[in-house]
Coordinates of C-alpha atoms in Angstrom, one line a residue:
M8 CA 33.6 142.9 32.5
G9 CA 35.4 142.7 29.2
K10 CA 33.9 142.1 25.7
Y11 CA 34.9 138.4 25.8
E12 CA 33.1 137.8 29.1
Q13 CA 30.1 140.0 28.1
F14 CA 29.5 138.2 24.8
R15 CA 29.9 134.8 26.3
E16 CA 27.3 135.7 28.8
E17 CA 24.9 137.1 26.2
A18 CA 25.4 134.2 23.8
P19 CA 26.1 131.1 25.9
V20 CA 25.5 128.7 23.1
F21 CA 26.6 128.5 19.4
V22 CA 24.8 125.9 17.3
Y23 CA 26.1 124.0 14.3
K24 CA 22.5 123.0 13.2
S25 CA 22.9 121.3 9.9
Y26 CA 24.6 120.8 6.6
S27 CA 23.0 120.1 3.2
I28 CA 24.2 118.5 0.0
E29 CA 22.5 119.2 -3.3
E30 CA 23.8 117.6 -6.5
T31 CA 23.4 118.9 -10.1
A32 CA 24.8 117.6 -13.3
D33 CA 28.2 119.3 -12.8
T34 CA 28.2 120.8 -9.3
I35 CA 27.6 120.0 -5.7
E36 CA 26.0 122.7 -3.6
V37 CA 26.9 122.5 0.1
G38 CA 25.0 124.6 2.6
Y39 CA 25.5 125.2 6.4
E40 CA 23.3 126.5 9.1
F41 CA 24.9 128.0 12.2
E42 CA 23.3 130.2 14.9
F43 CA 23.5 132.1 18.1
P44 CA 19.9 131.5 19.4
N45 CA 18.0 134.8 19.7
L46 CA 21.0 136.7 18.2
A47 CA 22.0 135.7 14.7
K48 CA 21.7 133.0 12.1
F49 CA 24.3 132.2 9.4
T50 CA 23.9 130.2 6.2
P51 CA 27.3 130.1 4.4
G52 CA 27.8 127.6 1.5
W53 CA 30.1 126.2 -1.1
T54 CA 29.9 125.2 -4.8
F55 CA 32.1 122.3 -5.9
R56 CA 32.6 121.2 -9.5
K57 CA 32.3 117.5 -10.1
P58 CA 32.7 115.2 -13.1
A59 CA 29.4 114.5 -14.9
D60 CA 29.7 110.7 -14.4
M61 CA 30.0 110.6 -10.6
T62 CA 27.5 110.9 -7.8
V63 CA 27.8 111.3 -4.0
K64 CA 24.3 110.1 -3.2
G65 CA 24.4 107.8 -0.2
D66 CA 28.1 108.3 0.2
L67 CA 29.1 108.3 3.9
T68 CA 32.7 109.3 3.2
F69 CA 31.5 112.4 1.4
E70 CA 29.1 113.3 4.2
R71 CA 32.0 113.1 6.6
L72 CA 34.0 115.5 4.4
V73 CA 31.2 118.0 4.2
F74 CA 30.5 117.9 7.9
S75 CA 34.2 118.4 8.7
L76 CA 34.4 121.4 6.4
G77 CA 31.5 122.8 8.4
M78 CA 33.4 122.4 11.6
A79 CA 36.3 124.3 10.0
E80 CA 33.9 127.0 8.8
A81 CA 32.0 127.3 12.1
V82 CA 34.9 128.8 14.0
S83 CA 34.7 132.0 11.8
Y84 CA 31.2 132.6 13.1
W85 CA 31.6 131.2 16.7
K86 CA 34.4 133.6 17.4
A87 CA 32.1 136.6 17.2
A88 CA 30.9 135.8 20.7
C89 CA 33.2 132.9 21.7
S90 CA 30.2 131.1 23.2
P91 CA 31.3 128.7 26.0
V92 CA 29.2 125.9 24.5
C93 CA 29.2 124.8 20.8
R94 CA 26.4 122.4 20.2
V95 CA 26.8 120.2 17.1
E96 CA 23.5 118.9 16.0
C97 CA 24.6 117.0 12.9
G98 CA 27.4 114.6 11.9
E99 CA 29.2 112.6 14.6
L100 CA 32.2 113.3 16.9
D101 CA 33.8 111.0 19.4
S102 CA 35.8 112.3 22.4
E103 CA 39.1 112.2 20.4
Q104 CA 37.6 114.2 17.6
I105 CA 36.3 116.8 20.1
Q106 CA 39.8 117.3 21.4
W107 CA 41.2 117.5 17.9
W108 CA 38.7 120.3 16.9
K109 CA 39.3 122.1 20.2
K110 CA 43.0 122.2 19.6
L111 CA 42.6 123.5 16.0
W112 CA 40.2 126.2 17.2
F113 CA 42.3 127.2 20.2
L114 CA 45.7 127.4 18.5
G115 CA 44.2 128.7 15.3
L116 CA 42.7 131.6 17.3
G117 CA 45.9 132.4 19.1
E118 CA 46.4 135.6 17.3
L119 CA 42.7 136.7 17.8
F120 CA 43.0 136.1 21.5
F121 CA 46.3 138.0 21.7
V122 CA 45.2 141.0 19.6
N123 CA 41.9 141.3 21.5
G124 CA 43.5 140.9 24.9
I125 CA 41.6 137.7 25.6
K126 CA 42.9 135.4 28.4
A127 CA 41.5 132.1 27.2
D128 CA 42.5 128.7 28.4
F129 CA 42.2 125.4 26.5
E130 CA 40.0 123.6 28.9
S131 CA 37.3 126.2 29.4
F132 CA 37.3 128.3 26.2
V133 CA 34.6 126.1 24.6
E134 CA 32.8 122.9 25.3
I135 CA 31.9 121.1 22.1
V136 CA 28.7 119.0 22.6
P137 CA 27.8 116.6 19.8
T138 CA 24.2 115.5 19.6
G139 CA 23.9 114.4 16.0
S140 CA 24.5 111.3 13.9
F141 CA 24.9 110.3 10.3
D142 CA 22.1 108.6 8.4
S143 CA 22.5 104.8 9.0
S144 CA 21.7 104.1 5.3
L145 CA 24.9 105.9 4.1
K146 CA 27.7 103.6 3.0
E147 CA 31.5 104.2 3.1
T148 CA 33.1 104.1 -0.3
N149 CA 36.4 102.6 -1.3
R150 CA 38.2 104.5 -4.2
Q151 CA 41.6 104.2 -5.8
P152 CA 42.7 107.8 -6.4
S153 CA 45.8 108.8 -8.4
G154 CA 47.6 112.0 -9.4
C155 CA 48.1 115.3 -7.6
L156 CA 45.9 118.2 -6.6
V157 CA 48.1 121.3 -6.0
P158 CA 46.3 124.2 -4.2
V159 CA 47.5 127.4 -5.9
G160 CA 47.3 130.8 -4.2
G161 CA 49.1 132.9 -6.8
G162 CA 52.3 133.4 -4.7
K163 CA 55.9 132.2 -5.2
D164 CA 55.5 129.0 -3.0
S165 CA 52.7 127.3 -4.9
A166 CA 54.3 128.4 -8.2
L167 CA 57.6 126.7 -7.2
T168 CA 55.7 123.5 -6.2
L169 CA 53.7 123.4 -9.4
E170 CA 56.7 124.2 -11.7
T171 CA 58.8 121.5 -10.0
L172 CA 56.2 118.8 -10.2
V173 CA 55.2 119.5 -13.7
N174 CA 58.8 119.5 -14.9
A175 CA 59.2 116.1 -13.1
G176 CA 56.4 114.7 -15.1
M177 CA 53.8 114.4 -12.3
K178 CA 50.1 114.4 -13.3
C179 CA 48.8 117.6 -11.7
R180 CA 45.5 119.4 -11.4
C181 CA 45.3 122.7 -9.5
Y182 CA 42.9 124.0 -6.9
S183 CA 41.7 127.4 -5.7
I184 CA 39.0 128.9 -3.7
N185 CA 37.3 131.5 -5.8
K186 CA 39.0 132.9 -8.9
R187 CA 41.9 135.3 -9.2
R188 CA 44.0 136.4 -12.1
S189 CA 47.4 135.5 -10.5
I190 CA 46.1 132.0 -9.9
I191 CA 45.1 131.4 -13.5
D192 CA 48.4 133.0 -14.7
T193 CA 50.4 130.7 -12.4
V194 CA 48.7 127.6 -13.8
T195 CA 49.1 128.6 -17.5
T196 CA 52.7 129.8 -16.9
A197 CA 53.5 126.3 -15.5
G198 CA 52.5 124.9 -19.0
L199 CA 49.0 123.6 -18.0
S200 CA 45.7 124.6 -19.5
E201 CA 43.1 126.6 -17.6
D202 CA 41.0 123.4 -17.5
A203 CA 43.6 122.0 -15.1
L204 CA 42.4 124.5 -12.5
I205 CA 39.5 123.3 -10.4
I206 CA 37.8 126.3 -8.7
S207 CA 35.4 126.0 -5.8
Q208 CA 33.3 128.9 -4.7
R209 CA 33.0 129.8 -1.0
H210 CA 29.8 131.7 -0.1
F211 CA 30.6 133.7 3.0
D212 CA 27.6 134.9 5.1
R213 CA 28.1 138.6 5.3
S214 CA 25.7 139.0 8.2
L215 CA 28.7 138.2 10.3
I216 CA 30.0 141.6 9.3
D217 CA 26.9 143.2 10.9
L218 CA 27.9 141.7 14.2
N219 CA 31.5 142.9 13.7
N220 CA 30.2 146.4 13.1
K221 CA 28.3 146.2 16.3
G222 CA 31.5 145.5 18.2
Y223 CA 31.5 141.7 18.4
I224 CA 34.8 140.0 18.4
N225 CA 36.7 139.9 15.1
G226 CA 40.1 138.7 14.1
H227 CA 42.2 136.0 12.4
T228 CA 40.9 132.5 12.1
P229 CA 42.7 129.3 10.8
F230 CA 41.8 129.8 7.2
S231 CA 44.3 127.2 5.9
S232 CA 42.2 124.5 7.7
I233 CA 39.3 125.5 5.4
V234 CA 41.7 125.1 2.4
A235 CA 42.6 121.7 3.7
F236 CA 39.1 120.3 4.1
S237 CA 37.8 121.9 0.9
A238 CA 40.8 120.5 -1.0
E239 CA 40.0 117.1 0.4
I240 CA 36.5 117.4 -1.0
T241 CA 37.8 118.6 -4.4
A242 CA 40.4 115.7 -4.6
Y243 CA 37.7 113.2 -3.6
L244 CA 35.3 114.4 -6.3
N245 CA 38.0 114.3 -9.0
G246 CA 39.8 111.0 -8.0
L247 CA 43.1 112.6 -7.0
K248 CA 45.3 111.0 -4.4
Y249 CA 48.0 113.6 -3.3
I250 CA 47.0 117.0 -1.9
V251 CA 50.2 118.8 -2.3
L252 CA 50.5 122.0 -0.2
S253 CA 53.3 124.5 -0.4
N254 CA 53.8 125.4 3.3
E255 CA 57.4 125.8 4.4
S256 CA 59.3 125.1 7.7
S257 CA 59.3 128.9 8.4
A258 CA 55.6 128.6 9.1
N259 CA 56.4 126.8 12.4
E260 CA 57.9 129.9 14.0
S261 CA 55.8 131.7 16.6
T262 CA 54.6 135.2 15.7
V263 CA 55.0 136.5 19.2
V264 CA 58.4 136.1 20.9
G265 CA 58.2 133.6 23.8
Q266 CA 54.5 132.8 23.3
D267 CA 52.6 130.1 21.5
V268 CA 50.9 132.5 19.2
N269 CA 51.3 131.6 15.5
H270 CA 49.5 133.6 12.8
Q271 CA 50.3 130.6 10.5
Y272 CA 49.3 127.8 12.9
S273 CA 47.1 126.0 10.3
K274 CA 50.2 126.2 7.9
S275 CA 52.5 124.6 10.5
F276 CA 53.8 121.1 10.5
E277 CA 52.0 120.4 13.7
F278 CA 48.6 121.1 12.0
E279 CA 49.8 119.2 8.8
Q280 CA 50.5 116.1 10.9
D281 CA 47.3 116.4 12.9
F282 CA 45.3 116.8 9.7
H283 CA 47.0 113.9 8.0
N284 CA 46.2 111.7 11.0
Y285 CA 42.6 112.9 11.2
E286 CA 42.1 112.1 7.6
E287 CA 43.6 108.7 7.9
K288 CA 41.5 107.7 10.9
Y289 CA 38.2 109.5 10.5
L290 CA 37.8 110.5 6.8
R291 CA 39.4 107.5 5.2
T292 CA 39.4 108.7 1.6
G293 CA 42.6 107.1 0.6
Q294 CA 44.1 110.5 -0.1
Y295 CA 47.4 111.8 1.2
Y296 CA 47.8 115.4 2.5
F297 CA 51.3 116.9 2.8
S298 CA 53.4 120.0 2.1
F299 CA 56.0 119.6 -0.7
L300 CA 58.0 122.5 0.5
R301 CA 58.0 121.6 4.3
P302 CA 61.7 120.7 4.3
L303 CA 62.6 124.2 3.1
A304 CA 62.8 127.7 4.6
E305 CA 61.4 130.8 2.9
F306 CA 64.9 131.9 2.0
Q307 CA 65.6 128.7 0.1
I308 CA 62.2 128.9 -1.7
A309 CA 62.9 132.5 -2.7
K310 CA 66.3 131.6 -4.2
M311 CA 64.8 128.6 -6.1
F312 CA 61.8 130.6 -7.2
V313 CA 63.8 133.5 -8.9
S314 CA 65.4 130.9 -11.2
H315 CA 62.0 130.7 -12.9
R316 CA 61.9 134.3 -14.1
K317 CA 58.7 133.7 -16.1
Y318 CA 56.7 134.0 -12.8
L319 CA 58.1 137.3 -11.7
P320 CA 55.6 139.5 -13.6
I321 CA 52.6 137.5 -12.6
F322 CA 53.0 136.1 -9.0
R323 CA 51.1 137.9 -6.1
S324 CA 51.2 137.3 -2.4
C325 CA 49.4 140.4 -1.0
N326 CA 46.3 139.7 1.0
L327 CA 45.1 143.3 0.7
G328 CA 45.8 143.4 -3.0
S329 CA 44.0 140.2 -3.5
K330 CA 40.7 141.9 -2.6
V331 CA 40.8 144.0 -5.8
S332 CA 40.6 142.9 -9.4
P333 CA 43.0 142.1 -10.9
D334 CA 44.9 141.3 -7.7
I335 CA 47.9 143.5 -7.1
W336 CA 50.8 144.2 -4.7
C337 CA 49.5 147.0 -2.5
G338 CA 53.1 147.9 -1.6
E339 CA 52.1 149.1 1.8
C340 CA 51.7 146.0 4.0
P341 CA 54.2 143.8 5.9
K342 CA 53.6 140.9 3.5
C343 CA 54.6 142.9 0.5
L344 CA 57.7 144.1 2.4
F345 CA 58.7 140.6 3.5
V346 CA 58.5 139.3 -0.1
C347 CA 60.6 142.2 -1.3
L348 CA 63.2 141.6 1.4
I349 CA 63.4 137.8 0.9
L350 CA 63.9 138.4 -2.9
S351 CA 66.4 141.3 -2.4
P352 CA 69.6 139.2 -2.5
F353 CA 68.7 137.7 -5.8
L354 CA 67.2 140.6 -7.8
S355 CA 68.3 144.2 -8.6
L356 CA 66.7 147.2 -6.9
G357 CA 65.2 148.1 -10.2
S358 CA 63.7 144.6 -10.7
L359 CA 62.2 144.7 -7.2
N360 CA 60.6 148.1 -7.9
D361 CA 59.2 146.8 -11.2
I362 CA 57.6 143.8 -9.4
F363 CA 56.0 145.8 -6.6
G364 CA 55.3 149.0 -8.4
R365 CA 57.1 151.2 -5.9
D366 CA 60.3 151.6 -3.9
M367 CA 59.4 150.1 -0.6
L368 CA 63.0 149.9 0.7
N369 CA 63.1 153.8 0.7
D370 CA 59.6 154.2 2.1
E371 CA 59.5 155.6 5.6
K372 CA 56.1 154.1 6.2
M373 CA 57.7 150.6 5.9
K374 CA 60.1 151.2 8.8
E375 CA 57.9 149.8 11.6
Y376 CA 57.2 146.7 9.6
F377 CA 60.9 146.3 8.8
I378 CA 61.8 146.5 12.5
E379 CA 59.3 143.7 13.2
L380 CA 60.5 141.5 10.4
I381 CA 64.2 141.7 11.5
G382 CA 63.2 140.7 15.1
Q383 CA 63.7 144.1 16.8
S384 CA 60.1 144.1 18.1
E385 CA 58.2 142.0 20.6
H386 CA 56.4 140.3 17.7
K387 CA 56.6 139.7 13.9
P388 CA 53.9 141.2 11.7
F389 CA 50.6 139.2 11.9
E390 CA 51.1 137.9 8.4
C391 CA 52.4 134.9 6.6
V392 CA 56.0 135.8 6.6
G393 CA 59.3 134.0 7.1
S394 CA 61.5 133.5 10.2
I395 CA 63.4 136.4 11.7
D396 CA 66.8 134.7 11.0
E397 CA 66.2 134.3 7.3
V398 CA 65.0 137.9 6.9
N399 CA 68.3 139.0 8.6
L400 CA 70.2 136.7 6.2
A401 CA 68.4 138.1 3.2
V402 CA 69.0 141.7 4.2
S403 CA 72.7 141.1 5.0
L404 CA 73.3 139.4 1.6
A405 CA 71.5 142.3 -0.2
I406 CA 73.6 144.9 1.6
R407 CA 76.8 143.1 0.8
K408 CA 75.8 142.8 -2.9
L409 CA 74.9 146.5 -3.2
E410 CA 78.1 147.7 -1.5
K411 CA 80.2 145.4 -3.7
D412 CA 78.5 147.0 -6.7
G413 CA 79.0 150.5 -5.4
E414 CA 75.3 151.2 -5.2
K415 CA 73.7 153.5 -2.6
L416 CA 71.9 151.5 0.1
P417 CA 68.1 152.1 0.5
M418 CA 66.9 153.7 3.6
L419 CA 65.8 150.5 5.3
F420 CA 69.2 148.9 4.8
E421 CA 70.9 152.0 6.2
E422 CA 68.6 151.6 9.2
Y423 CA 69.7 148.0 9.5
K424 CA 73.4 148.9 9.6
S425 CA 72.8 151.7 12.0
R426 CA 71.4 149.2 14.5
G427 CA 74.6 147.3 14.4
L428 CA 73.0 144.2 12.9
Y429 CA 75.2 143.8 9.8
H430 CA 77.9 141.3 10.4
P431 CA 79.6 140.5 7.1
E432 CA 82.0 138.0 8.7
T433 CA 79.1 135.6 9.4
I434 CA 77.2 135.9 6.1
D435 CA 78.8 133.1 4.2
M436 CA 78.5 130.6 7.0
L437 CA 74.8 131.4 7.6
N438 CA 74.1 131.4 3.9
E439 CA 75.7 128.0 3.4
K440 CA 73.9 126.6 6.5
C441 CA 70.5 127.9 5.3
C442 CA 70.8 126.7 1.7
G443 CA 71.9 123.3 2.8
S444 CA 69.3 122.7 5.4
F445 CA 66.5 120.1 4.9
N446 CA 63.9 119.9 7.7
E447 CA 63.3 116.2 8.4
Q448 CA 60.0 117.0 10.0
N449 CA 57.9 116.4 6.9
L450 CA 55.4 114.0 5.4
L451 CA 56.9 113.8 1.8
P452 CA 56.5 110.4 0.2
E453 CA 59.8 109.1 -1.1
E454 CA 59.0 109.9 -4.8
F455 CA 58.3 113.6 -3.9
K456 CA 61.3 113.8 -1.6
N457 CA 63.6 112.7 -4.5
I458 CA 62.1 115.3 -6.8
L459 CA 62.7 118.1 -4.3
T460 CA 66.2 117.1 -3.4
K461 CA 67.2 117.0 -7.1
E462 CA 65.8 120.5 -7.6
M463 CA 67.6 121.7 -4.5
E464 CA 70.9 120.4 -5.8
R465 CA 70.2 122.2 -9.1
L466 CA 69.1 125.6 -7.8
L467 CA 70.7 126.0 -4.4

């Protein structure tokens, strides 16, 4: 019997027991209670800022939002034992909602199942059993939101979104979960004040780590769904209509060749569309959730981003480096290498070394990640990275530029050529095709589509 079967037998039920909402003058404290009966209890929470003149007392719409964020949070704790039954004792779920959450959990845990060797199937991996209901005295609200809420993570994508919208004269506030230096710097570099940034605080229950240390199941969960629901709450509290993400078309590509395993599932267009429809049918806030950069690939974003040189010293996209203060580029992970590669056609080797603090392209330890990123392995790195095709295009353009300038190729680029992957005769055609592409699978309102296309014409 494997771990998956063993833990499902030991913990046959996971319970989403309750959520709580406590209002102060300027915050809303949200708490959750989850448990594996006779094994572990978890009480994570959130702190949301709110304007002093508003209240959520008796607000059914807000209760739905908080309950839904709890469903997004619950999977992080449920996955420790992957209980076959998840009993939901609060809120309300109809049969269509149950299928919606099952899909998010199943596809969002695709990497966890793959890495842990778990053979799960959609029908039997969990049965979600709702037994709760909302207080009948609660009333649905009808608001008229306006303006944009732009989630900012400190990386190049959200910096490009924010810079483009601010320059177009859009009214923008920014959103982040917890506080990081690169996020604050991105906001102020875009010309906004620090007050434009709305920070919510996520209080993770660290007792889950105790289970992990005892050998219970651990791995990647669909964190971007937590961003989605918490951003919905933040927009609702602050009267903002558009929740403007910065996920690109490259996020749609599977991480594992030939399998439906996507590290970035909750950044994919499939999830974006599902979430948009869920919001419209079940949350009904009047808000509009979409990704501004969805028509673009990572390569296009990188080329547009480097036009805004003021961000180069301050942007950060390293998950490992974000865990230290101030957040840094670790220079040792596949995410750092990917960003280095996708920027390499547009910046000098010296500039790249200045950004990352080291010469990754001559680092032997980066070779395995490089091989994965260029598609010479059975899977890409389990990180938020671009497509294999655009990495190959970026590397080829960088090699051509360096050879034209008579510069010595870094070790990783020599490796690329030695594998017979460099085909200079196709570069211009592929570059033109990539720079001119516009993925029509997107939810951009017409006003935003016009802003983006004008910026593409200017910078690509």
